[in-house]
Amino acid sequence: MQYLDPNRVSADQYINGVLEGDLVMLARALSLIESSRIADTSLKLRVLEGILPKTGNALRVGITGAPGVGKSTFIEELGLMLVEKGYKLAILTIDPSSQRSRGSILGDKTRMDKLSKSDSAFIRPTAAGSSLGGVAQHTRESILLCEAAGYNVVFVETVGVGQSEIQVRNIVDYFLLLMISGAGDELQGLKKGVMEMADGLAITKVDGENIHKAKLTQTTFQNALQYLVPASSEWQPKVFTCSAFNKTGIEDIWDNVEQYFQQMKDNGYLEHQRQNQRLIWLDDCMRSEITRHFQQINKDEGSFERLKGQVQKGTILPNRAVVQIIEQLISK
Ligand code: GDP
């Protein structure tokens, strides 16, 4: 692979490369949008604006579940099925543990080995880096780049450890929660918040001795779901069972995703949800830009650290601190 100096790749080169589905340029563009260098900001924006007219056409699906639930095995089987059906699939994986533990749950093992060899699949891991908000931001932009490169299904995979699900829910159309059998009250309580966000739930590893237990779990979750508000308009989430080992139940889950898209396209909800998501994106951008600018001022004057110290001691209210931050930003 020829080394391309990012400083010498023009916006047009990025745009044309991505639109042609050139994998090297797609990978370079994905690295560019993850760059935190202020010097890259304007190039990044020009690239994204250049590809924007060719975006929006993918089925954006979020897939979450606890470590070990069987995400990568499931995604590989589902992915191979989609490739077989003629889809082009991009998989963006977010691992919120990677920063804390300095190792990555998702990256520790060779994942999706067969799928990664397919020409119709593109897999891109993202470490959480310094902030989860930042990852959501990059992932939104990554989805757009993958769509522009011709991928018509985008999976956003995240490890369900609590913080990341809501972020992912806000950037995808359909949100799938993977769970294992075992329907104790404790498990339900833990999952309730995430269950409310899900458009579909699937119990994994339903093979061998698990089959009986899984049926009970399925009924319990299906009953629990009736009392939760449906995440999406006019959509009643279902609980599926599947086994990636036996390749069972996977087709039904995908049928449900396709059914969702058809129904939500027809009733206008899909567009409504994407419009709302763009507003959340705007909100996130504002917050991160203001923080970035203020941190810059702090670098010069130490004022953010001073204010933080005062807030910590309770000698100044956080809202007063924010007023001062904004005043300083305006005066610059
Ligand atoms: P992840 O951490 O959620 O990505 O989970 P993995 O896909 O790595 O799977 C975790 C473990 O569950 C591995 O040992 C897999 O072999 C096993 N596993 C995955 N899918 C199945 C399945 O359909 N049936 C059974 N019995 N085991 C599975």
Short mmCIF file of C-alpha atoms and ligand atoms in Angstrom, two decimals:
data_model
loop_
_atom_site.label_atom_id
_atom_site.label_comp_id
_atom_site.label_asym_id
_atom_site.label_seq_id
_atom_site.Cartn_x
_atom_site.Cartn_y
_atom_site.Cartn_z
CA MET A 1 0.00 0.00 0.00
CA GLN A 2 1.36 3.34 -1.00
CA TYR A 3 1.81 5.68 1.97
CA LEU A 4 -0.30 8.77 1.64
CA ASP A 5 0.62 11.78 3.71
CA PRO A 6 -2.72 13.14 4.98
CA ASN A 7 -1.41 16.64 4.50
CA ARG A 8 -0.91 15.99 0.84
CA VAL A 9 -4.22 14.26 0.10
CA SER A 10 -6.72 16.82 -1.13
CA ALA A 11 -10.40 16.89 -0.22
CA ASP A 12 -11.25 15.91 -3.81
CA GLN A 13 -8.95 12.92 -3.65
CA TYR A 14 -10.64 11.73 -0.49
CA ILE A 15 -14.12 12.38 -1.91
CA ASN A 16 -13.50 10.67 -5.24
CA GLY A 17 -11.71 7.75 -3.62
CA VAL A 18 -14.55 7.14 -1.16
CA LEU A 19 -17.23 7.49 -3.83
CA GLU A 20 -15.38 4.99 -6.01
CA GLY A 21 -15.38 2.54 -3.10
CA ASP A 22 -11.57 2.58 -2.91
CA LEU A 23 -10.85 0.78 0.38
CA VAL A 24 -7.51 2.48 0.96
CA MET A 25 -9.08 5.91 0.62
CA LEU A 26 -12.07 4.90 2.73
CA ALA A 27 -9.70 3.78 5.50
CA ARG A 28 -7.71 7.02 5.17
CA ALA A 29 -10.90 9.10 5.30
CA LEU A 30 -12.03 7.22 8.42
CA SER A 31 -8.67 7.99 10.05
CA LEU A 32 -8.99 11.62 9.02
CA ILE A 33 -12.35 12.04 10.75
CA GLU A 34 -10.98 10.43 13.89
CA SER A 35 -8.11 12.90 13.96
CA SER A 36 -8.29 15.37 16.82
CA ARG A 37 -5.87 17.78 15.15
CA ILE A 38 -7.46 21.16 14.76
CA ALA A 39 -5.51 21.55 11.52
CA ASP A 40 -7.57 18.70 10.02
CA THR A 41 -10.95 20.22 10.87
CA SER A 42 -11.54 22.12 7.67
CA LEU A 43 -10.36 19.27 5.42
CA LYS A 44 -12.58 16.87 7.37
CA LEU A 45 -15.61 19.08 6.84
CA ARG A 46 -14.93 19.51 3.14
CA VAL A 47 -14.65 15.75 2.70
CA LEU A 48 -17.87 15.08 4.59
CA GLU A 49 -19.74 17.80 2.70
CA GLY A 50 -18.44 16.37 -0.56
CA ILE A 51 -19.79 12.89 0.10
CA LEU A 52 -23.02 14.02 1.83
CA PRO A 53 -25.28 13.83 -1.27
CA LYS A 54 -24.41 10.13 -1.58
CA THR A 55 -25.32 9.22 1.99
CA GLY A 56 -28.42 8.09 3.85
CA ASN A 57 -29.16 4.98 1.83
CA ALA A 58 -28.03 2.30 4.25
CA LEU A 59 -29.98 0.37 6.80
CA ARG A 60 -28.27 1.51 9.99
CA VAL A 61 -28.45 -1.19 12.62
CA GLY A 62 -27.07 -1.02 16.16
CA ILE A 63 -26.17 -4.31 17.82
CA THR A 64 -25.38 -4.48 21.51
CA GLY A 65 -24.95 -7.10 24.22
CA ALA A 66 -22.79 -7.94 27.21
CA PRO A 67 -19.28 -9.30 26.65
CA GLY A 68 -19.50 -13.00 25.79
CA VAL A 69 -23.15 -12.90 24.71
CA GLY A 70 -22.03 -14.00 21.25
CA LYS A 71 -22.02 -10.71 19.31
CA SER A 72 -19.11 -11.39 17.00
CA THR A 73 -20.22 -14.95 16.24
CA PHE A 74 -23.76 -13.74 15.55
CA ILE A 75 -22.65 -10.78 13.43
CA GLU A 76 -20.40 -13.01 11.41
CA GLU A 77 -23.23 -15.45 10.60
CA LEU A 78 -25.72 -12.68 9.90
CA GLY A 79 -23.10 -10.82 7.86
CA LEU A 80 -22.29 -13.86 5.74
CA MET A 81 -26.01 -14.30 5.10
CA LEU A 82 -26.35 -10.66 4.01
CA VAL A 83 -23.34 -10.86 1.73
CA GLU A 84 -24.91 -13.97 0.20
CA LYS A 85 -28.10 -11.98 -0.37
CA GLY A 86 -26.06 -9.37 -2.26
CA TYR A 87 -25.76 -6.68 0.41
CA LYS A 88 -22.59 -4.69 0.98
CA LEU A 89 -22.01 -4.58 4.72
CA ALA A 90 -19.90 -2.24 6.84
CA ILE A 91 -19.35 -3.07 10.50
CA LEU A 92 -18.21 -0.34 12.87
CA THR A 93 -17.32 -1.68 16.29
CA ILE A 94 -17.15 0.50 19.37
CA ASP A 95 -15.42 -0.79 22.44
CA PRO A 96 -16.00 1.39 25.51
CA SER A 97 -13.69 -0.79 27.59
CA SER A 98 -10.63 -0.13 25.50
CA GLN A 99 -9.68 3.08 27.23
CA ARG A 100 -10.30 1.96 30.79
CA SER A 101 -8.62 -1.42 30.70
CA ARG A 102 -6.05 -0.43 28.10
CA GLY A 103 -6.92 -3.68 26.41
CA SER A 104 -9.86 -4.16 24.16
CA ILE A 105 -12.65 -6.67 24.69
CA LEU A 106 -13.41 -6.54 21.00
CA GLY A 107 -9.87 -6.45 19.75
CA ASP A 108 -8.30 -9.15 21.89
CA LYS A 109 -9.23 -11.97 19.60
CA THR A 110 -9.51 -12.49 15.93
CA ARG A 111 -13.07 -11.59 15.27
CA MET A 112 -15.24 -12.34 12.28
CA ASP A 113 -12.51 -14.13 10.48
CA LYS A 114 -14.59 -15.45 7.56
CA LEU A 115 -16.47 -12.21 7.10
CA SER A 116 -13.31 -10.13 7.08
CA LYS A 117 -12.17 -12.07 4.01
CA SER A 118 -15.29 -11.15 2.04
CA ASP A 119 -15.03 -8.39 -0.56
CA SER A 120 -18.54 -7.26 0.34
CA ALA A 121 -17.79 -6.67 4.01
CA PHE A 122 -15.76 -3.93 5.65
CA ILE A 123 -14.92 -4.10 9.36
CA ARG A 124 -13.60 -1.13 11.27
CA PRO A 125 -12.90 -1.16 15.02
CA THR A 126 -12.97 2.06 17.00
CA ALA A 127 -11.46 2.34 20.44
CA ALA A 128 -13.38 4.57 22.81
CA GLY A 129 -10.48 6.98 23.14
CA SER A 130 -10.91 9.90 25.47
CA SER A 131 -14.68 10.24 25.45
CA LEU A 132 -17.71 8.21 24.55
CA GLY A 133 -19.33 11.32 23.12
CA GLY A 134 -16.38 11.61 20.77
CA VAL A 135 -16.91 8.06 19.60
CA ALA A 136 -20.56 8.71 18.81
CA GLN A 137 -19.48 11.72 16.80
CA HIS A 138 -16.91 9.75 14.82
CA THR A 139 -19.28 6.87 14.33
CA ARG A 140 -21.93 9.13 12.79
CA GLU A 141 -19.36 10.42 10.35
CA SER A 142 -18.05 6.91 9.70
CA ILE A 143 -21.57 5.77 8.81
CA LEU A 144 -21.79 8.55 6.22
CA LEU A 145 -18.42 7.62 4.70
CA CYS A 146 -19.39 3.94 4.48
CA GLU A 147 -22.70 4.82 2.85
CA ALA A 148 -20.93 7.03 0.33
CA ALA A 149 -18.56 4.15 -0.42
CA GLY A 150 -21.55 2.01 -1.39
CA TYR A 151 -22.30 -0.01 1.75
CA ASN A 152 -26.04 -0.46 2.03
CA VAL A 153 -26.10 -2.04 5.46
CA VAL A 154 -24.10 -0.56 8.34
CA PHE A 155 -23.82 -2.34 11.68
CA VAL A 156 -22.69 -0.40 14.71
CA GLU A 157 -21.60 -2.93 17.29
CA THR A 158 -21.08 -1.94 20.88
CA VAL A 159 -20.31 -3.84 24.07
CA GLY A 160 -23.28 -3.46 26.37
CA VAL A 161 -21.70 -2.24 29.55
CA GLY A 162 -24.11 0.57 30.23
CA GLN A 163 -22.92 3.90 28.86
CA SER A 164 -22.60 3.26 25.19
CA GLU A 165 -26.05 1.97 24.28
CA ILE A 166 -27.84 5.28 24.46
CA GLN A 167 -25.19 6.86 22.26
CA VAL A 168 -25.59 4.14 19.68
CA ARG A 169 -29.40 4.22 19.88
CA ASN A 170 -29.15 7.85 18.78
CA ILE A 171 -27.19 7.14 15.62
CA VAL A 172 -28.90 4.05 14.19
CA ASP A 173 -32.34 3.24 12.81
CA TYR A 174 -32.90 -0.21 14.30
CA PHE A 175 -31.44 -1.23 17.63
CA LEU A 176 -30.94 -4.93 18.38
CA LEU A 177 -30.22 -6.20 21.87
CA LEU A 178 -28.57 -9.61 22.25
CA MET A 179 -29.09 -11.52 25.49
CA ILE A 180 -28.44 -14.97 26.88
CA SER A 181 -30.94 -17.29 28.55
CA GLY A 182 -31.61 -16.96 32.23
CA ALA A 183 -34.59 -14.84 33.09
CA GLY A 184 -33.95 -13.94 36.71
CA ASP A 185 -35.51 -10.72 38.04
CA GLU A 186 -32.03 -9.38 38.51
CA LEU A 187 -31.23 -9.71 34.84
CA GLN A 188 -34.48 -8.08 33.83
CA GLY A 189 -33.87 -5.12 36.13
CA LEU A 190 -30.42 -4.68 34.69
CA LYS A 191 -31.63 -4.80 31.13
CA LYS A 192 -34.84 -2.82 31.49
CA GLY A 193 -33.35 0.52 30.45
CA VAL A 194 -31.73 -0.99 27.39
CA MET A 195 -34.79 -3.08 26.58
CA GLU A 196 -36.84 0.10 26.33
CA MET A 197 -34.54 1.35 23.59
CA ALA A 198 -34.55 -1.87 21.57
CA ASP A 199 -36.49 -2.46 18.35
CA GLY A 200 -35.70 -6.16 18.55
CA LEU A 201 -34.26 -8.55 21.11
CA ALA A 202 -32.56 -11.84 20.45
CA ILE A 203 -31.61 -14.60 22.84
CA THR A 204 -28.33 -16.08 21.63
CA LYS A 205 -26.79 -19.57 21.87
CA VAL A 206 -30.16 -21.30 21.74
CA ASP A 207 -28.76 -24.74 21.03
CA GLY A 208 -28.14 -27.96 22.99
CA GLU A 209 -29.13 -27.72 26.63
CA ASN A 210 -30.00 -24.05 26.33
CA ILE A 211 -33.10 -24.59 24.22
CA HIS A 212 -35.56 -25.25 27.06
CA LYS A 213 -34.24 -22.41 29.22
CA ALA A 214 -34.34 -20.05 26.26
CA LYS A 215 -38.03 -20.63 25.61
CA LEU A 216 -38.81 -19.57 29.19
CA THR A 217 -36.59 -16.52 28.86
CA GLN A 218 -38.26 -15.60 25.60
CA THR A 219 -41.73 -15.68 27.18
CA THR A 220 -40.59 -13.70 30.21
CA PHE A 221 -39.00 -10.98 28.10
CA GLN A 222 -41.89 -10.88 25.65
CA ASN A 223 -44.29 -10.37 28.57
CA ALA A 224 -42.06 -7.70 30.12
CA LEU A 225 -41.91 -5.86 26.81
CA GLN A 226 -45.66 -5.40 26.73
CA TYR A 227 -45.36 -3.07 29.71
CA LEU A 228 -42.60 -1.01 28.20
CA VAL A 229 -43.33 1.80 25.80
CA PRO A 230 -42.35 0.75 22.27
CA ALA A 231 -39.10 2.44 21.35
CA SER A 232 -40.36 3.41 17.90
CA SER A 233 -43.68 4.62 16.67
CA GLU A 234 -46.17 1.86 15.90
CA TRP A 235 -43.54 -0.79 16.37
CA GLN A 236 -43.88 -3.62 18.85
CA PRO A 237 -40.44 -5.13 19.50
CA LYS A 238 -40.26 -8.91 19.42
CA VAL A 239 -38.02 -11.37 21.24
CA PHE A 240 -36.26 -13.86 18.98
CA THR A 241 -34.16 -16.91 19.70
CA CYS A 242 -31.15 -17.87 17.62
CA SER A 243 -28.03 -19.96 17.47
CA ALA A 244 -25.04 -18.80 15.47
CA PHE A 245 -23.54 -22.28 15.83
CA ASN A 246 -26.60 -23.98 14.32
CA LYS A 247 -27.39 -21.02 12.03
CA THR A 248 -30.98 -20.97 13.30
CA GLY A 249 -33.23 -17.97 13.92
CA ILE A 250 -30.89 -15.53 12.19
CA GLU A 251 -32.99 -15.17 9.06
CA ASP A 252 -36.09 -14.32 11.18
CA ILE A 253 -34.18 -11.53 12.91
CA TRP A 254 -33.11 -10.05 9.59
CA ASP A 255 -36.68 -10.31 8.25
CA ASN A 256 -37.74 -8.26 11.24
CA VAL A 257 -35.14 -5.59 10.46
CA GLU A 258 -36.31 -5.39 6.85
CA GLN A 259 -39.94 -5.28 7.94
CA TYR A 260 -39.09 -2.43 10.30
CA PHE A 261 -37.49 -0.45 7.51
CA GLN A 262 -40.38 -0.94 5.16
CA GLN A 263 -42.98 -0.01 7.74
CA MET A 264 -41.08 2.97 9.15
CA LYS A 265 -40.28 4.28 5.69
CA ASP A 266 -43.92 4.08 4.71
CA ASN A 267 -45.23 5.82 7.83
CA GLY A 268 -42.51 8.50 7.79
CA TYR A 269 -41.02 7.52 11.14
CA LEU A 270 -37.61 6.65 9.69
CA GLU A 271 -37.09 10.16 8.37
CA HIS A 272 -38.55 11.69 11.53
CA GLN A 273 -36.09 9.70 13.67
CA ARG A 274 -33.13 10.65 11.46
CA GLN A 275 -34.12 14.32 11.66
CA ASN A 276 -34.18 14.12 15.46
CA GLN A 277 -30.83 12.37 15.44
CA ARG A 278 -29.32 15.20 13.41
CA LEU A 279 -30.48 17.64 16.09
CA ILE A 280 -28.86 15.51 18.80
CA TRP A 281 -25.73 15.59 16.65
CA LEU A 282 -25.88 19.38 16.52
CA ASP A 283 -26.19 19.46 20.30
CA ASP A 284 -23.19 17.16 20.72
CA CYS A 285 -21.12 19.25 18.30
CA MET A 286 -21.91 22.45 20.16
CA ARG A 287 -20.97 20.94 23.49
CA SER A 288 -17.71 19.47 22.25
CA GLU A 289 -16.69 22.59 20.33
CA ILE A 290 -17.35 24.89 23.29
CA THR A 291 -15.38 22.56 25.55
CA ARG A 292 -12.55 22.40 23.03
CA HIS A 293 -12.37 26.16 22.64
CA PHE A 294 -12.45 26.70 26.36
CA GLN A 295 -9.76 24.11 26.93
CA GLN A 296 -7.66 26.07 24.46
CA ILE A 297 -8.15 29.24 26.48
CA ASN A 298 -7.32 27.25 29.59
CA LYS A 299 -4.08 26.13 28.03
CA ASP A 300 -3.13 29.77 27.73
CA GLU A 301 -4.57 31.15 30.95
CA GLY A 302 -5.46 28.25 33.27
CA SER A 303 -8.95 29.70 33.77
CA PHE A 304 -10.82 26.41 33.29
CA GLU A 305 -8.73 24.72 35.98
CA ARG A 306 -9.37 27.66 38.31
CA LEU A 307 -13.12 27.50 37.74
CA LYS A 308 -13.17 23.73 38.16
CA GLY A 309 -11.40 24.08 41.51
CA GLN A 310 -13.96 26.63 42.66
CA VAL A 311 -16.91 24.45 41.55
CA GLN A 312 -15.36 21.47 43.30
CA LYS A 313 -15.07 23.37 46.59
CA GLY A 314 -18.59 24.73 46.24
CA THR A 315 -17.46 28.35 46.24
CA ILE A 316 -19.08 28.98 42.88
CA LEU A 317 -22.17 27.44 41.26
CA PRO A 318 -21.62 25.35 38.11
CA ASN A 319 -24.11 27.53 36.22
CA ARG A 320 -22.18 30.67 37.25
CA ALA A 321 -18.99 28.99 36.02
CA VAL A 322 -20.63 28.31 32.66
CA VAL A 323 -21.71 31.98 32.38
CA GLN A 324 -18.09 32.97 32.95
CA ILE A 325 -16.88 30.42 30.41
CA ILE A 326 -19.22 31.79 27.76
CA GLU A 327 -18.22 35.38 28.58
CA GLN A 328 -14.58 34.47 28.14
CA LEU A 329 -15.29 32.72 24.85
CA ILE A 330 -17.20 35.74 23.53
CA SER A 331 -14.45 38.15 24.56
CA LYS A 332 -11.84 36.18 22.57
P1 GDP B 1 -18.92 -11.47 22.16
O1 GDP B 1 -17.92 -11.22 23.25
O2 GDP B 1 -20.28 -11.00 22.55
O3 GDP B 1 -18.49 -10.97 20.82
O4 GDP B 1 -19.07 -13.07 22.06
P2 GDP B 1 -18.41 -14.13 21.07
O5 GDP B 1 -19.05 -14.12 19.75
O6 GDP B 1 -16.93 -13.97 21.11
O7 GDP B 1 -18.81 -15.50 21.78
C1 GDP B 1 -18.52 -15.76 23.16
C2 GDP B 1 -18.49 -17.26 23.38
O8 GDP B 1 -19.78 -17.82 23.10
C3 GDP B 1 -17.51 -17.99 22.46
O9 GDP B 1 -16.88 -19.00 23.20
C4 GDP B 1 -18.38 -18.56 21.38
O10 GDP B 1 -17.82 -19.75 20.84
C5 GDP B 1 -19.67 -18.85 22.12
N1 GDP B 1 -20.84 -18.78 21.22
C6 GDP B 1 -21.09 -17.82 20.31
N2 GDP B 1 -22.20 -18.10 19.61
C7 GDP B 1 -22.68 -19.28 20.09
C8 GDP B 1 -23.81 -20.09 19.77
O11 GDP B 1 -24.63 -19.81 18.87
N3 GDP B 1 -23.99 -21.22 20.52
C9 GDP B 1 -23.13 -21.59 21.52
N4 GDP B 1 -23.39 -22.70 22.19
N5 GDP B 1 -22.04 -20.84 21.83
C10 GDP B 1 -21.82 -19.70 21.14
#
